[in-house]
């Protein structure tokens, strides 16, 4: 089964010149969702992670089932004001401006081995911010998993010392 067959390419969304890679068809096909979950779970096991982290919202779609399948904890990363307890935050650069991500300040303990799961790797800015959040708590990112990688944006280059697993790849098609 080729996961790429379950990803819709939407030209001009959210703006002209962009081809949006929509992963929601994976969720609509249980056999594809199971394959993605199984492959990402295998990666998480291979790097011997203690915990899975995922950013809202699409990182939840794939990170939570992986954590559940492996009986590991899941830690959500969200926008400011969305988490109820004390948080730590990391602000990062976007193409036009900045954004901020937050995590509960007590979610990670020093020495924990963390895997970050998200739907798509583009420039790597979101995951780079999450890596910094993990490091602020003394934990270590031992792997990063994606359903889709946009190879032409070279986001993977930001993570030379961290194993990266991407289940399927797109060039600027």
PDB file of C-alpha atoms in Angstrom:
ATOM      1  CA  UNK A   1       0.000   0.000   0.000  1.00  0.00           C
ATOM      2  CA  UNK A   2       1.426   3.366  -1.042  1.00  0.00           C
ATOM      3  CA  UNK A   3       0.516   6.060   1.504  1.00  0.00           C
ATOM      4  CA  UNK A   4       1.021   8.696  -1.195  1.00  0.00           C
ATOM      5  CA  UNK A   5      -2.220   7.440  -2.789  1.00  0.00           C
ATOM      6  CA  UNK A   6      -4.094   8.641   0.324  1.00  0.00           C
ATOM      7  CA  UNK A   7      -2.769  12.202   0.240  1.00  0.00           C
ATOM      8  CA  UNK A   8      -4.674  14.818  -1.746  1.00  0.00           C
ATOM      9  CA  UNK A   9      -2.764  17.637  -3.414  1.00  0.00           C
ATOM     10  CA  UNK A  10      -4.765  20.873  -3.340  1.00  0.00           C
ATOM     11  CA  UNK A  11      -3.304  23.634  -5.562  1.00  0.00           C
ATOM     12  CA  UNK A  12      -3.786  27.248  -4.455  1.00  0.00           C
ATOM     13  CA  UNK A  13      -4.542  26.477  -0.796  1.00  0.00           C
ATOM     14  CA  UNK A  14      -4.213  28.357   1.501  1.00  0.00           C
ATOM     15  CA  UNK A  15      -2.913  30.817  -1.082  1.00  0.00           C
ATOM     16  CA  UNK A  16      -1.907  30.863  -4.738  1.00  0.00           C
ATOM     17  CA  UNK A  17       1.417  29.200  -5.467  1.00  0.00           C
ATOM     18  CA  UNK A  18       1.071  26.656  -2.640  1.00  0.00           C
ATOM     19  CA  UNK A  19       0.202  22.985  -3.120  1.00  0.00           C
ATOM     20  CA  UNK A  20      -1.398  21.827   0.137  1.00  0.00           C
ATOM     21  CA  UNK A  21      -0.778  18.147   0.971  1.00  0.00           C
ATOM     22  CA  UNK A  22      -3.984  17.020   2.666  1.00  0.00           C
ATOM     23  CA  UNK A  23      -3.542  13.971   4.913  1.00  0.00           C
ATOM     24  CA  UNK A  24      -7.202  13.731   5.991  1.00  0.00           C
ATOM     25  CA  UNK A  25      -7.961  10.977   3.427  1.00  0.00           C
ATOM     26  CA  UNK A  26      -5.655   8.742   5.504  1.00  0.00           C
ATOM     27  CA  UNK A  27      -8.051   9.177   8.424  1.00  0.00           C
ATOM     28  CA  UNK A  28     -10.965   8.184   6.192  1.00  0.00           C
ATOM     29  CA  UNK A  29      -9.365   4.859   5.230  1.00  0.00           C
ATOM     30  CA  UNK A  30      -8.750   2.601   8.256  1.00  0.00           C
ATOM     31  CA  UNK A  31      -6.269   0.405   6.379  1.00  0.00           C
ATOM     32  CA  UNK A  32      -4.139   3.446   5.463  1.00  0.00           C
ATOM     33  CA  UNK A  33      -4.406   4.888   8.985  1.00  0.00           C
ATOM     34  CA  UNK A  34      -3.306   1.553  10.446  1.00  0.00           C
ATOM     35  CA  UNK A  35      -0.342   1.364   8.062  1.00  0.00           C
ATOM     36  CA  UNK A  36       0.790   4.893   8.996  1.00  0.00           C
ATOM     37  CA  UNK A  37       0.364   4.159  12.705  1.00  0.00           C
ATOM     38  CA  UNK A  38       2.231   0.850  12.419  1.00  0.00           C
ATOM     39  CA  UNK A  39       5.150   2.367  10.470  1.00  0.00           C
ATOM     40  CA  UNK A  40       5.522   5.348  12.789  1.00  0.00           C
ATOM     41  CA  UNK A  41       5.240   3.029  15.812  1.00  0.00           C
ATOM     42  CA  UNK A  42       8.021   0.867  14.418  1.00  0.00           C
ATOM     43  CA  UNK A  43      10.214   3.964  14.085  1.00  0.00           C
ATOM     44  CA  UNK A  44       9.445   5.086  17.658  1.00  0.00           C
ATOM     45  CA  UNK A  45      10.377   1.617  18.929  1.00  0.00           C
ATOM     46  CA  UNK A  46      13.611   1.604  16.913  1.00  0.00           C
ATOM     47  CA  UNK A  47      14.861   4.779  18.639  1.00  0.00           C
ATOM     48  CA  UNK A  48      13.743   3.465  22.059  1.00  0.00           C
ATOM     49  CA  UNK A  49      11.613   6.491  22.940  1.00  0.00           C
ATOM     50  CA  UNK A  50      10.029   6.965  26.353  1.00  0.00           C
ATOM     51  CA  UNK A  51       7.394   9.454  25.250  1.00  0.00           C
ATOM     52  CA  UNK A  52       5.674  10.817  22.125  1.00  0.00           C
ATOM     53  CA  UNK A  53       5.034  14.524  21.493  1.00  0.00           C
ATOM     54  CA  UNK A  54       2.843  16.043  18.789  1.00  0.00           C
ATOM     55  CA  UNK A  55       1.768  19.556  17.824  1.00  0.00           C
ATOM     56  CA  UNK A  56      -1.853  20.484  17.322  1.00  0.00           C
ATOM     57  CA  UNK A  57      -3.807  19.528  15.394  1.00  0.00           C
ATOM     58  CA  UNK A  58      -2.479  17.105  12.820  1.00  0.00           C
ATOM     59  CA  UNK A  59       0.360  15.926  15.065  1.00  0.00           C
ATOM     60  CA  UNK A  60      -2.364  14.719  17.440  1.00  0.00           C
ATOM     61  CA  UNK A  61      -3.959  12.655  14.649  1.00  0.00           C
ATOM     62  CA  UNK A  62      -0.821  10.559  14.248  1.00  0.00           C
ATOM     63  CA  UNK A  63       1.045  10.931  17.544  1.00  0.00           C
ATOM     64  CA  UNK A  64      -1.755   9.800  19.863  1.00  0.00           C
ATOM     65  CA  UNK A  65      -2.439   6.482  18.091  1.00  0.00           C
ATOM     66  CA  UNK A  66       1.304   5.750  17.985  1.00  0.00           C
ATOM     67  CA  UNK A  67       1.690   6.462  21.706  1.00  0.00           C
ATOM     68  CA  UNK A  68      -1.384   4.366  22.452  1.00  0.00           C
ATOM     69  CA  UNK A  69      -0.186   1.443  20.345  1.00  0.00           C
ATOM     70  CA  UNK A  70       3.166   1.443  22.165  1.00  0.00           C
ATOM     71  CA  UNK A  71       1.691   2.135  25.620  1.00  0.00           C
ATOM     72  CA  UNK A  72       3.704   5.368  25.873  1.00  0.00           C
ATOM     73  CA  UNK A  73       2.614   8.754  27.222  1.00  0.00           C
ATOM     74  CA  UNK A  74       1.619  11.489  24.754  1.00  0.00           C
ATOM     75  CA  UNK A  75       2.390  15.177  25.354  1.00  0.00           C
ATOM     76  CA  UNK A  76       0.467  17.809  23.370  1.00  0.00           C
ATOM     77  CA  UNK A  77       2.099  20.967  22.044  1.00  0.00           C
ATOM     78  CA  UNK A  78      -0.366  23.801  21.488  1.00  0.00           C
ATOM     79  CA  UNK A  79      -0.752  27.488  20.756  1.00  0.00           C
ATOM     80  CA  UNK A  80      -0.668  29.950  23.693  1.00  0.00           C
ATOM     81  CA  UNK A  81      -3.700  29.944  25.989  1.00  0.00           C
ATOM     82  CA  UNK A  82      -4.799  26.400  25.094  1.00  0.00           C
ATOM     83  CA  UNK A  83      -3.154  24.408  27.904  1.00  0.00           C
ATOM     84  CA  UNK A  84      -4.587  24.731  31.448  1.00  0.00           C
ATOM     85  CA  UNK A  85      -1.480  24.314  33.622  1.00  0.00           C
ATOM     86  CA  UNK A  86       1.756  26.271  33.815  1.00  0.00           C
ATOM     87  CA  UNK A  87       3.482  26.208  30.416  1.00  0.00           C
ATOM     88  CA  UNK A  88       6.821  26.877  28.820  1.00  0.00           C
ATOM     89  CA  UNK A  89       6.873  28.435  25.379  1.00  0.00           C
ATOM     90  CA  UNK A  90       9.056  28.878  22.337  1.00  0.00           C
ATOM     91  CA  UNK A  91       8.615  31.601  19.727  1.00  0.00           C
ATOM     92  CA  UNK A  92       9.903  30.917  16.233  1.00  0.00           C
ATOM     93  CA  UNK A  93      10.106  32.605  12.853  1.00  0.00           C
ATOM     94  CA  UNK A  94       7.588  32.075  10.091  1.00  0.00           C
ATOM     95  CA  UNK A  95       7.942  33.265   6.521  1.00  0.00           C
ATOM     96  CA  UNK A  96       5.994  36.404   7.497  1.00  0.00           C
ATOM     97  CA  UNK A  97       6.207  37.004  11.257  1.00  0.00           C
ATOM     98  CA  UNK A  98       6.452  34.724  14.273  1.00  0.00           C
ATOM     99  CA  UNK A  99       4.447  32.048  16.054  1.00  0.00           C
ATOM    100  CA  UNK A 100       4.613  30.542  19.536  1.00  0.00           C
ATOM    101  CA  UNK A 101       4.184  26.986  20.794  1.00  0.00           C
ATOM    102  CA  UNK A 102       3.550  25.875  24.387  1.00  0.00           C
ATOM    103  CA  UNK A 103       3.920  22.713  26.429  1.00  0.00           C
ATOM    104  CA  UNK A 104       3.023  22.001  30.050  1.00  0.00           C
ATOM    105  CA  UNK A 105       6.061  22.848  32.155  1.00  0.00           C
ATOM    106  CA  UNK A 106       5.845  19.539  34.031  1.00  0.00           C
ATOM    107  CA  UNK A 107       5.356  17.236  31.015  1.00  0.00           C
ATOM    108  CA  UNK A 108       8.936  16.058  30.649  1.00  0.00           C
ATOM    109  CA  UNK A 109      11.606  14.980  33.075  1.00  0.00           C
ATOM    110  CA  UNK A 110      15.352  15.321  32.460  1.00  0.00           C
ATOM    111  CA  UNK A 111      16.789  12.365  30.582  1.00  0.00           C
ATOM    112  CA  UNK A 112      13.561  11.253  28.912  1.00  0.00           C
ATOM    113  CA  UNK A 113      13.923  10.125  25.297  1.00  0.00           C
ATOM    114  CA  UNK A 114      11.331  11.901  23.142  1.00  0.00           C
ATOM    115  CA  UNK A 115       9.984  11.336  19.635  1.00  0.00           C
ATOM    116  CA  UNK A 116       8.096  14.131  17.897  1.00  0.00           C
ATOM    117  CA  UNK A 117       5.356  13.048  15.491  1.00  0.00           C
ATOM    118  CA  UNK A 118       3.713  15.420  13.008  1.00  0.00           C
ATOM    119  CA  UNK A 119       1.904  15.124   9.720  1.00  0.00           C
ATOM    120  CA  UNK A 120       4.275  17.041   7.470  1.00  0.00           C
ATOM    121  CA  UNK A 121       7.842  18.329   7.320  1.00  0.00           C
ATOM    122  CA  UNK A 122       8.202  21.492   5.246  1.00  0.00           C
ATOM    123  CA  UNK A 123      10.756  24.060   6.442  1.00  0.00           C
ATOM    124  CA  UNK A 124      11.065  22.432   9.886  1.00  0.00           C
ATOM    125  CA  UNK A 125      10.306  25.580  11.912  1.00  0.00           C
ATOM    126  CA  UNK A 126       7.528  24.050  14.016  1.00  0.00           C
ATOM    127  CA  UNK A 127       9.518  20.961  14.926  1.00  0.00           C
ATOM    128  CA  UNK A 128      12.647  23.014  15.574  1.00  0.00           C
ATOM    129  CA  UNK A 129      10.658  25.003  18.162  1.00  0.00           C
ATOM    130  CA  UNK A 130       9.421  21.754  19.745  1.00  0.00           C
ATOM    131  CA  UNK A 131      12.998  20.442  19.947  1.00  0.00           C
ATOM    132  CA  UNK A 132      13.890  23.592  21.911  1.00  0.00           C
ATOM    133  CA  UNK A 133      10.912  23.053  24.257  1.00  0.00           C
ATOM    134  CA  UNK A 134      12.080  19.496  24.902  1.00  0.00           C
ATOM    135  CA  UNK A 135      15.637  20.639  25.569  1.00  0.00           C
ATOM    136  CA  UNK A 136      14.424  23.346  27.991  1.00  0.00           C
ATOM    137  CA  UNK A 137      13.064  20.516  30.149  1.00  0.00           C
ATOM    138  CA  UNK A 138      16.282  18.503  30.012  1.00  0.00           C
ATOM    139  CA  UNK A 139      14.864  15.752  27.798  1.00  0.00           C
ATOM    140  CA  UNK A 140      16.388  14.521  24.544  1.00  0.00           C
ATOM    141  CA  UNK A 141      14.772  14.250  21.104  1.00  0.00           C
ATOM    142  CA  UNK A 142      15.802  10.831  19.767  1.00  0.00           C
ATOM    143  CA  UNK A 143      13.634  10.871  16.645  1.00  0.00           C
ATOM    144  CA  UNK A 144      11.186  12.832  14.543  1.00  0.00           C
ATOM    145  CA  UNK A 145       8.486  11.151  12.463  1.00  0.00           C
ATOM    146  CA  UNK A 146       6.340  12.512   9.649  1.00  0.00           C
ATOM    147  CA  UNK A 147       3.756  11.138   7.293  1.00  0.00           C
ATOM    148  CA  UNK A 148       4.896  13.513   4.504  1.00  0.00           C
ATOM    149  CA  UNK A 149       8.164  15.295   3.758  1.00  0.00           C
ATOM    150  CA  UNK A 150       8.384  18.121   1.213  1.00  0.00           C
ATOM    151  CA  UNK A 151      11.920  17.422   0.047  1.00  0.00           C
ATOM    152  CA  UNK A 152      12.452  20.651  -1.906  1.00  0.00           C
ATOM    153  CA  UNK A 153      11.997  22.760   1.261  1.00  0.00           C
ATOM    154  CA  UNK A 154      14.941  20.980   2.933  1.00  0.00           C
ATOM    155  CA  UNK A 155      13.497  21.038   6.459  1.00  0.00           C
ATOM    156  CA  UNK A 156      15.291  17.793   7.289  1.00  0.00           C
ATOM    157  CA  UNK A 157      18.620  19.639   7.130  1.00  0.00           C
ATOM    158  CA  UNK A 158      17.779  21.312  10.473  1.00  0.00           C
ATOM    159  CA  UNK A 159      17.907  17.917  12.176  1.00  0.00           C
ATOM    160  CA  UNK A 160      21.240  16.448  11.098  1.00  0.00           C
ATOM    161  CA  UNK A 161      21.875  14.844  14.513  1.00  0.00           C
ATOM    162  CA  UNK A 162      18.354  13.462  14.993  1.00  0.00           C
ATOM    163  CA  UNK A 163      16.951  10.451  13.110  1.00  0.00           C
ATOM    164  CA  UNK A 164      14.061  11.504  10.855  1.00  0.00           C
ATOM    165  CA  UNK A 165      11.444   9.104   9.497  1.00  0.00           C
ATOM    166  CA  UNK A 166       9.219  10.313   6.640  1.00  0.00           C
ATOM    167  CA  UNK A 167       6.753   7.808   5.244  1.00  0.00           C
ATOM    168  CA  UNK A 168       6.334   9.506   1.875  1.00  0.00           C
ATOM    169  CA  UNK A 169       7.962  12.349  -0.039  1.00  0.00           C
ATOM    170  CA  UNK A 170       6.908  15.110  -2.424  1.00  0.00           C
ATOM    171  CA  UNK A 171       9.048  17.413  -4.555  1.00  0.00           C
ATOM    172  CA  UNK A 172       7.679  20.809  -5.660  1.00  0.00           C
ATOM    173  CA  UNK A 173       5.213  19.216  -8.057  1.00  0.00           C
TER     174      UNK A 173
END
